Tab-separated table of C-alpha atoms and ligand atoms in Angstrom:
chain	number	residue	atom	x	y	z
Q	1	MET	CA	-17.993	15.417	-28.631
Q	2	LYS	CA	-21.294	15.126	-27.688
Q	3	ASN	CA	-23.364	17.633	-25.692
Q	4	TRP	CA	-24.006	15.037	-22.875
Q	5	GLU	CA	-20.298	14.529	-22.137
Q	6	ASN	CA	-19.818	18.107	-21.393
Q	7	ASN	CA	-21.023	17.851	-17.469
Q	8	ILE	CA	-19.526	14.334	-17.188
Q	9	ARG	CA	-16.637	13.861	-14.351
Q	10	LYS	CA	-13.359	12.933	-16.427
Q	11	VAL	CA	-10.659	11.481	-15.182
Q	12	LYS	CA	-7.004	9.713	-15.596
Q	13	PRO	CA	-7.863	6.459	-14.170
Q	14	TYR	CA	-4.738	4.971	-11.729
Q	15	ILE	CA	-3.182	1.870	-13.548
Q	16	PRO	CA	-2.915	-0.998	-11.334
Q	17	GLY	CA	-0.433	-3.305	-12.045
Q	18	GLU	CA	-0.653	-6.372	-14.593
Q	19	GLN	CA	-2.425	-9.647	-13.229
Q	20	PRO	CA	-1.490	-11.911	-16.065
Q	21	LYS	CA	-3.610	-14.729	-17.079
Q	22	ASP	CA	-0.875	-17.456	-18.174
Q	23	LYS	CA	0.485	-20.132	-16.319
Q	24	GLY	CA	4.119	-20.462	-14.861
Q	25	ILE	CA	4.589	-16.432	-14.533
Q	26	ILE	CA	6.950	-15.578	-11.663
Q	27	LYS	CA	5.007	-12.611	-10.376
Q	28	LEU	CA	6.745	-9.869	-8.875
Q	29	ASN	CA	5.352	-7.104	-9.859
Q	30	THR	CA	2.506	-6.051	-7.727
Q	31	ASN	CA	4.094	-6.756	-4.077
Q	32	GLU	CA	1.876	-9.749	-3.425
Q	33	ASN	CA	2.740	-12.208	-0.714
Q	34	PRO	CA	4.213	-15.261	-2.089
Q	35	TYR	CA	3.075	-17.511	0.429
Q	36	PRO	CA	-0.906	-18.823	1.007
Q	37	PRO	CA	-2.962	-17.343	4.050
Q	38	ALA	CA	-2.929	-18.683	7.185
Q	39	ASP	CA	-4.468	-22.313	7.424
Q	40	GLY	CA	-7.524	-20.726	9.379
Q	41	VAL	CA	-8.389	-18.543	6.365
Q	42	VAL	CA	-8.306	-21.760	3.951
Q	43	LYS	CA	-10.928	-23.427	7.194
Q	44	ALA	CA	-13.083	-20.773	7.193
Q	45	LEU	CA	-13.371	-20.776	3.136
Q	46	LYS	CA	-14.577	-24.233	3.682
Q	47	ASP	CA	-16.901	-24.305	6.287
Q	48	TYR	CA	-18.490	-20.998	5.112
Q	49	ASN	CA	-22.024	-21.692	5.148
Q	50	SER	CA	-23.386	-20.496	1.527
Q	51	ASP	CA	-26.593	-19.760	2.723
Q	52	ASN	CA	-25.260	-16.685	4.454
Q	53	LEU	CA	-25.312	-14.913	1.075
Q	54	ARG	CA	-28.717	-14.573	1.171
Q	55	LEU	CA	-28.503	-11.834	3.654
Q	56	TYR	CA	-26.598	-8.524	4.203
Q	57	PRO	CA	-23.337	-8.783	5.428
Q	58	ASP	CA	-22.783	-7.079	9.037
Q	59	PRO	CA	-22.566	-3.129	7.915
Q	60	SER	CA	-19.976	-2.357	10.554
Q	61	SER	CA	-17.942	-5.694	10.244
Q	62	GLU	CA	-18.308	-6.026	13.852
Q	63	GLU	CA	-15.960	-9.128	14.535
Q	64	LEU	CA	-13.224	-7.868	12.039
Q	65	VAL	CA	-13.080	-4.655	13.822
Q	66	ASN	CA	-12.720	-6.520	17.251
Q	67	ALA	CA	-9.991	-8.653	16.217
Q	68	LEU	CA	-8.200	-5.378	14.927
Q	69	ALA	CA	-8.806	-3.894	17.993
Q	70	GLU	CA	-7.476	-6.352	20.338
Q	71	ARG	CA	-4.236	-7.147	18.126
Q	72	TYR	CA	-3.314	-3.306	17.758
Q	73	SER	CA	-4.400	-2.443	21.628
Q	74	VAL	CA	-6.615	0.171	20.946
Q	75	LYS	CA	-10.815	0.952	21.056
Q	76	PRO	CA	-12.772	-1.073	18.395
Q	77	SER	CA	-14.391	2.835	17.984
Q	78	GLN	CA	-10.424	3.393	16.679
Q	79	ILE	CA	-11.102	1.175	14.088
Q	80	PHE	CA	-12.069	1.536	10.395
Q	81	VAL	CA	-12.284	-1.183	7.886
Q	82	GLY	CA	-13.126	-1.304	4.144
Q	83	VAL	CA	-12.270	-3.462	0.931
Q	84	GLY	CA	-8.878	-2.513	0.792
Q	85	SER	CA	-6.579	0.350	2.220
Q	86	ASP	CA	-7.674	2.008	-1.767
Q	87	ASP	CA	-11.169	1.701	-0.203
Q	88	VAL	CA	-9.996	2.911	3.337
Q	89	ILE	CA	-7.777	6.087	1.477
Q	90	SER	CA	-10.399	6.880	-0.924
Q	91	MET	CA	-12.947	7.192	1.898
Q	92	ALA	CA	-10.390	9.035	4.151
Q	93	PHE	CA	-9.753	11.861	0.991
Q	94	MET	CA	-13.599	11.916	0.694
Q	95	ALA	CA	-14.022	12.860	4.775
Q	96	PHE	CA	-10.830	14.946	5.771
Q	97	PHE	CA	-9.676	16.412	2.381
Q	98	ASN	CA	-12.273	19.336	2.299
Q	99	SER	CA	-10.443	22.334	2.382
Q	100	SER	CA	-9.670	24.878	-0.261
Q	101	LYS	CA	-5.842	24.517	0.723
Q	102	PRO	CA	-3.726	22.122	-1.284
Q	103	ILE	CA	-3.098	18.644	0.488
Q	104	ILE	CA	0.723	17.710	-0.051
Q	105	PHE	CA	2.149	14.620	-0.567
Q	106	PRO	CA	5.608	13.411	-2.173
Q	107	ASP	CA	6.250	13.482	-5.948
Q	108	ILE	CA	7.514	10.020	-6.163
Q	109	THR	CA	4.568	8.079	-3.970
Q	110	TYR	CA	1.615	6.182	-4.482
Q	111	SER	CA	0.406	7.224	-8.118
Q	112	PHE	CA	-3.156	6.613	-6.775
Q	113	TYR	CA	-3.297	9.698	-4.503
Q	114	ASP	CA	-3.306	12.429	-7.412
Q	115	VAL	CA	-5.796	9.896	-8.802
Q	116	TRP	CA	-7.824	10.779	-5.985
Q	117	ALA	CA	-7.094	14.466	-5.689
Q	118	GLU	CA	-8.633	14.936	-8.977
Q	119	VAL	CA	-11.737	12.811	-8.549
Q	120	TYR	CA	-12.783	14.481	-5.747
Q	121	ASN	CA	-11.645	18.088	-6.772
Q	122	ILE	CA	-9.277	18.458	-4.012
Q	123	ASN	CA	-6.170	20.989	-4.503
Q	124	TYR	CA	-2.609	19.160	-4.288
Q	125	GLU	CA	1.072	20.012	-4.354
Q	126	VAL	CA	3.825	17.833	-4.731
Q	127	LYS	CA	6.806	18.120	-2.279
Q	128	PRO	CA	10.088	16.563	-3.952
Q	129	LEU	CA	12.134	13.798	-2.283
Q	130	ASP	CA	15.639	14.490	-1.536
Q	131	GLU	CA	18.252	12.969	-3.732
Q	132	ASN	CA	18.113	10.174	-1.513
Q	133	PHE	CA	14.325	9.548	-1.411
Q	134	ARG	CA	14.021	11.091	1.583
Q	135	ILE	CA	11.403	13.357	2.856
Q	136	ASN	CA	12.030	16.622	3.585
Q	137	THR	CA	10.109	17.447	7.015
Q	138	ASP	CA	10.353	21.279	6.525
Q	139	ASP	CA	8.739	20.557	3.179
Q	140	TYR	CA	5.535	19.510	5.184
Q	141	ILE	CA	5.370	22.333	8.320
Q	142	CYS	CA	3.701	24.653	6.295
Q	143	ASP	CA	-0.162	26.275	5.164
Q	144	ASN	CA	-1.886	22.995	4.045
Q	145	GLY	CA	-5.325	21.184	3.516
Q	146	GLY	CA	-4.174	17.826	4.911
Q	147	ILE	CA	-0.914	15.391	4.416
Q	148	ILE	CA	-0.965	11.940	3.115
Q	149	PHE	CA	2.593	9.973	2.498
Q	150	PRO	CA	3.325	5.998	2.520
Q	151	ASN	CA	5.700	4.475	5.433
Q	152	PRO	CA	7.629	2.924	4.202
Q	153	ASN	CA	7.671	4.788	0.778
Q	154	ALA	CA	6.325	3.078	-2.202
Q	155	PRO	CA	7.699	2.232	-4.889
Q	156	THR	CA	11.605	3.365	-3.203
Q	157	GLY	CA	11.134	0.900	-0.238
Q	158	VAL	CA	12.410	3.984	1.939
Q	159	TYR	CA	11.434	3.916	5.501
Q	160	GLU	CA	11.319	7.244	7.740
Q	161	SER	CA	11.762	6.783	11.577
Q	162	LEU	CA	8.778	7.509	14.180
Q	163	ASP	CA	10.599	10.925	15.082
Q	164	LYS	CA	10.284	12.189	11.616
Q	165	ILE	CA	6.678	10.841	11.369
Q	166	GLU	CA	6.106	12.994	14.917
Q	167	GLU	CA	7.445	16.370	13.642
Q	168	ILE	CA	5.108	16.171	10.608
Q	169	VAL	CA	2.178	15.078	12.800
Q	170	LYS	CA	2.852	17.551	15.451
Q	171	GLY	CA	3.906	20.255	12.840
Q	172	ASN	CA	0.199	20.418	11.514
Q	173	PRO	CA	-2.476	20.326	14.319
Q	174	ASP	CA	-4.835	22.159	12.253
Q	175	VAL	CA	-5.150	19.390	9.073
Q	176	ILE	CA	-5.717	15.236	9.370
Q	177	VAL	CA	-2.057	13.536	8.520
Q	178	MET	CA	-2.631	10.113	7.234
Q	179	ILE	CA	0.479	7.858	7.176
Q	180	ASP	CA	-0.017	5.111	4.693
Q	181	GLU	CA	1.838	2.336	6.485
Q	182	ALA	CA	0.813	-0.699	3.408
Q	183	TYR	CA	4.602	-1.967	3.988
Q	184	ILE	CA	4.878	-1.277	7.584
Q	185	ASP	CA	4.908	-5.110	8.536
Q	186	PHE	CA	8.282	-5.644	6.766
Q	187	GLY	CA	10.480	-4.029	9.031
Q	188	GLY	CA	9.547	-0.679	10.324
Q	189	GLU	CA	8.003	0.708	13.554
Q	190	SER	CA	4.591	1.603	12.768
Q	191	CYS	CA	3.452	4.617	14.364
Q	192	ILE	CA	0.335	3.546	15.980
Q	193	PRO	CA	1.379	4.477	19.716
Q	194	LEU	CA	1.492	8.400	18.409
Q	195	LEU	CA	-2.364	8.305	18.212
Q	196	ASN	CA	-2.291	8.219	22.194
Q	197	LYS	CA	-0.255	11.887	21.613
Q	198	TYR	CA	-2.099	13.508	18.455
Q	199	ASP	CA	-5.941	13.102	17.652
Q	200	ASN	CA	-5.187	14.535	13.843
Q	201	LEU	CA	-3.322	11.174	12.968
Q	202	LEU	CA	-4.974	8.311	10.791
Q	203	VAL	CA	-2.684	5.257	10.352
Q	204	ILE	CA	-3.668	2.939	7.638
Q	205	GLN	CA	-3.155	-0.836	6.932
Q	206	THR	CA	-3.863	-3.209	4.803
Q	207	PHE	CA	-4.094	-7.208	4.649
Q	208	SER	CA	-2.935	-7.468	0.934
Q	209	LYS	CA	0.965	-7.537	1.653
Q	210	SER	CA	1.856	-8.902	5.003
Q	211	ARG	CA	-1.220	-11.139	5.277
Q	212	SER	CA	-1.601	-12.395	2.151
Q	213	LEU	CA	-4.980	-11.494	1.460
Q	214	ALA	CA	-4.724	-9.212	-1.824
Q	215	GLY	CA	-7.852	-11.107	-3.538
Q	216	ALA	CA	-10.106	-10.359	-0.664
Q	217	ARG	CA	-9.675	-6.895	-0.307
Q	218	ILE	CA	-9.224	-5.718	3.320
Q	219	GLY	CA	-7.722	-2.368	4.529
Q	220	PHE	CA	-8.193	-0.741	7.744
Q	221	ALA	CA	-7.634	2.563	9.563
Q	222	ILE	CA	-6.822	3.343	13.035
Q	223	GLY	CA	-7.177	6.659	14.435
Q	224	ASN	CA	-9.111	8.363	17.577
Q	225	GLU	CA	-13.153	7.905	18.020
Q	226	LYS	CA	-13.978	11.309	16.630
Q	227	LEU	CA	-12.184	11.212	13.511
Q	228	ILE	CA	-12.994	7.168	12.800
Q	229	LYS	CA	-17.191	8.654	13.264
Q	230	TYR	CA	-16.688	11.435	10.692
Q	231	LEU	CA	-14.915	8.328	8.420
Q	232	ASN	CA	-17.963	6.144	9.143
Q	233	ASP	CA	-20.312	8.573	8.455
Q	234	VAL	CA	-19.079	9.346	4.767
Q	235	LYS	CA	-18.700	5.398	4.207
Q	236	PHE	CA	-22.127	4.937	5.808
Q	237	SER	CA	-23.502	7.314	2.864
Q	238	VAL	CA	-21.778	5.892	0.099
Q	239	ASN	CA	-22.366	2.236	0.660
Q	240	SER	CA	-22.934	0.770	3.747
Q	241	TYR	CA	-22.495	-3.294	2.831
Q	242	THR	CA	-18.854	-2.410	1.629
Q	243	MET	CA	-17.454	-5.737	3.064
Q	244	ASN	CA	-18.846	-9.127	2.058
Q	245	SER	CA	-19.817	-11.596	5.309
Q	246	LEU	CA	-17.165	-14.307	3.861
Q	247	THR	CA	-14.298	-11.735	3.612
Q	248	GLN	CA	-15.306	-10.294	7.093
Q	249	LYS	CA	-15.094	-14.202	8.389
Q	250	ILE	CA	-11.476	-14.517	6.740
Q	251	GLY	CA	-10.238	-11.411	7.625
Q	252	VAL	CA	-11.116	-12.396	11.637
Q	253	GLU	CA	-8.623	-15.498	11.084
Q	254	ALA	CA	-6.107	-13.895	9.284
Q	255	VAL	CA	-5.688	-11.395	12.297
Q	256	LYS	CA	-5.757	-14.135	14.971
Q	257	ASP	CA	-2.750	-16.187	13.416
Q	258	GLU	CA	-0.186	-13.994	14.964
Q	259	ASN	CA	2.391	-16.980	14.635
Q	260	TYR	CA	2.000	-17.453	10.752
Q	261	PHE	CA	2.094	-13.828	10.466
Q	262	SER	CA	5.316	-13.394	12.190
Q	263	GLU	CA	6.752	-16.483	10.490
Q	264	THR	CA	5.713	-15.479	7.090
Q	265	VAL	CA	7.048	-11.709	7.384
Q	266	ASN	CA	10.258	-13.049	8.293
Q	267	ARG	CA	10.511	-15.165	5.668
Q	268	ILE	CA	10.100	-12.069	3.429
Q	269	ILE	CA	12.613	-10.107	5.355
Q	270	SER	CA	15.202	-13.023	5.262
Q	271	THR	CA	14.673	-13.352	1.477
Q	272	ARG	CA	14.919	-9.300	1.250
Q	273	GLU	CA	17.912	-9.138	2.655
Q	274	ASN	CA	19.598	-12.021	0.527
Q	275	ALA	CA	18.085	-9.963	-2.963
Q	276	LYS	CA	20.133	-6.755	-1.498
Q	277	SER	CA	23.419	-8.739	-1.789
Q	278	LYS	CA	22.578	-10.515	-4.789
Q	279	LEU	CA	21.809	-7.468	-6.219
Q	280	LYS	CA	24.525	-5.486	-5.199
Q	281	GLU	CA	26.704	-8.281	-6.649
Q	282	LEU	CA	24.925	-7.525	-10.099
Q	283	GLY	CA	25.995	-4.043	-9.829
Q	284	PHE	CA	22.829	-2.643	-8.908
Q	285	VAL	CA	22.201	0.354	-6.907
Q	286	PHE	CA	18.838	1.188	-4.901
Q	287	PRO	CA	17.447	2.946	-1.968
Q	288	ASP	CA	17.776	0.683	1.657
Q	289	SER	CA	14.523	-1.272	1.623
Q	290	LYS	CA	11.893	-1.870	4.944
Q	291	SER	CA	9.087	-3.151	2.447
Q	292	ASN	CA	8.577	-6.578	0.395
Q	293	PHE	CA	10.184	-4.947	-2.836
Q	294	ILE	CA	13.094	-3.296	-3.702
Q	295	PHE	CA	13.437	-0.330	-5.810
Q	296	ALA	CA	16.695	-0.963	-8.224
Q	297	SER	CA	18.264	0.772	-10.967
Q	298	HIS	CA	21.399	-0.605	-13.102
Q	299	PRO	CA	24.927	1.724	-14.220
Q	300	ASN	CA	24.999	0.085	-17.348
Q	301	LYS	CA	21.690	-1.044	-18.601
Q	302	SER	CA	18.339	0.767	-18.884
Q	303	ALA	CA	15.482	-0.215	-16.835
Q	304	ARG	CA	12.991	-0.320	-19.390
Q	305	GLU	CA	15.220	-2.657	-21.483
Q	306	ILE	CA	15.929	-5.182	-18.474
Q	307	PHE	CA	12.093	-5.038	-17.849
Q	308	ASP	CA	11.166	-6.125	-21.492
Q	309	GLU	CA	14.071	-8.821	-21.362
Q	310	LEU	CA	12.644	-10.084	-17.706
Q	311	LYS	CA	8.935	-10.252	-19.757
Q	312	LYS	CA	10.152	-12.146	-22.460
Q	313	ARG	CA	11.396	-14.876	-19.537
Q	314	LYS	CA	7.952	-14.624	-17.933
Q	315	ILE	CA	9.644	-12.859	-15.081
Q	316	PHE	CA	7.466	-9.794	-14.259
Q	317	VAL	CA	8.243	-6.451	-12.361
Q	318	ARG	CA	7.160	-3.047	-12.019
Q	319	TYR	CA	7.967	-0.210	-14.438
Q	320	TRP	CA	6.906	3.308	-14.332
Q	321	ASP	CA	8.123	5.745	-17.655
Q	322	LYS	CA	8.275	8.808	-14.948
Q	323	HIS	CA	10.555	11.733	-14.597
Q	324	ARG	CA	12.944	10.737	-11.865
Q	325	ILE	CA	12.298	7.179	-11.743
Q	326	ASP	CA	12.010	5.779	-15.225
Q	327	ASN	CA	15.536	3.822	-14.947
Q	328	TYR	CA	13.997	2.089	-11.778
Q	329	LEU	CA	12.768	-1.315	-11.666
Q	330	ARG	CA	10.300	-2.210	-8.481
Q	331	ILE	CA	10.995	-6.096	-7.435
Q	332	THR	CA	8.532	-7.558	-5.447
Q	333	ILE	CA	10.286	-10.234	-2.818
Q	334	GLY	CA	8.884	-13.280	-4.215
Q	335	THR	CA	10.146	-16.849	-2.774
Q	336	ASP	CA	13.545	-17.972	-2.466
Q	337	LYS	CA	13.058	-20.013	-5.655
Q	338	GLU	CA	11.744	-17.660	-7.365
Q	339	MET	CA	14.500	-15.110	-6.583
Q	340	GLU	CA	17.196	-17.260	-8.045
Q	341	LYS	CA	15.067	-17.841	-11.032
Q	342	LEU	CA	15.133	-13.752	-11.301
Q	343	PHE	CA	18.933	-13.525	-10.311
Q	344	GLU	CA	20.116	-16.179	-13.081
Q	345	ALA	CA	17.729	-14.071	-15.485
Q	346	LEU	CA	19.385	-11.149	-14.699
Q	347	GLU	CA	23.109	-12.412	-14.806
Q	348	CYS	CA	22.152	-13.346	-18.406
Q	349	ILE	CA	20.075	-10.037	-19.279
Q	350	LEU	CA	23.356	-8.241	-17.976
Q	351	SER	CA	25.794	-9.995	-19.747
Q	352	LYS	CA	24.703	-9.316	-23.218
D	1	LIG	N1	-1.158	1.986	-0.180
D	1	LIG	C1	-0.099	1.627	-0.887
D	1	LIG	C2	1.520	2.267	-0.893
D	1	LIG	C3	0.096	0.577	-1.833
D	1	LIG	O1	1.391	0.330	-2.707
D	1	LIG	C4	-0.827	-0.298	-2.111
D	1	LIG	C5	-1.068	-1.691	-3.001
D	1	LIG	N2	-0.848	-0.919	-4.362
D	1	LIG	C6	-2.221	0.342	-1.173
D	1	LIG	C7	-2.313	1.342	-0.490
D	1	LIG	C8	-3.552	-0.303	-1.739
D	1	LIG	O2	-3.595	-1.686	-1.339
D	1	LIG	P1	-4.972	-2.468	-1.093
D	1	LIG	O3	-6.188	-1.799	-1.681
D	1	LIG	O4	-4.567	-3.714	-1.683
D	1	LIG	O5	-5.008	-2.829	0.483
């Protein structure tokens, strides 16, 4: 190792799901939405005046913040937007997790949390989910430096009730509790209403799943005005112009089209419910999912083998070779047609 390497921050980075270049792949590996963005988004893209690119974008993304404030019935000063919820959560770790006490999150969870904790030198402790992948509330009522978990959980898809979330937020008045609601629109009840009662809660959502805009990178957080002010102070100390002007415009259009939003979300929910029956018929077991994916395991064939066999057939799902979950596949809900192809392939793989 060279001397200059001694003082370098060394991190083990997060590994995102594969984005294959080949055509004709059934891509059920990164929880993207199988439907296109709303018409208004497509029109805004066409109408975008490229002369705007000469100018810096609005650093506070005011139009998008206002559209979100209206949609979620909160004040604009309660909204923070970022370049995907990854950016929002990363900023929030920097802003809110500054205690020497460990922050806590589940052992099976979004695999970016420990990466951010490492890169920002934040102490952390993981709390094992129970055998049904449920959170044990008591694990979170303790001395800690902050809390984060996804609801519904990723990669399990398990949804915890608002009562449980409230118990955890209420039991931790001295730290910030972040609920990552990346998948909440697929059947869960958001904890946004709890913001009226608790000032230590931050709710984070994304346009990547339910609004078909993973490629545009839009995420947001809702919290009390003071929290959002602290979050903006950190953002404006790192990079004022995080979100480009084109993205701000299409984000507004995506929020405005409530009909298209509910139509596509409901279509995905219905495909998911059908997928649950089909997977059960094929012998898979899985916790009930309220997200746009199913976390499934088969008693007769290893997840690794199924994963490899599916890949040979150009069907991509997600697999982690990790303690407790190394016999599970996370299958994103695609279109009905894509799911039919998946079931056919699974039938063939399982009959061998
Ligand atoms: N939270 C969870 C639980 C996720 O699964 C994802 C998707 N990888 C994200 C946050 C980040 O999504 P995005 O940055 O696209 O908003």
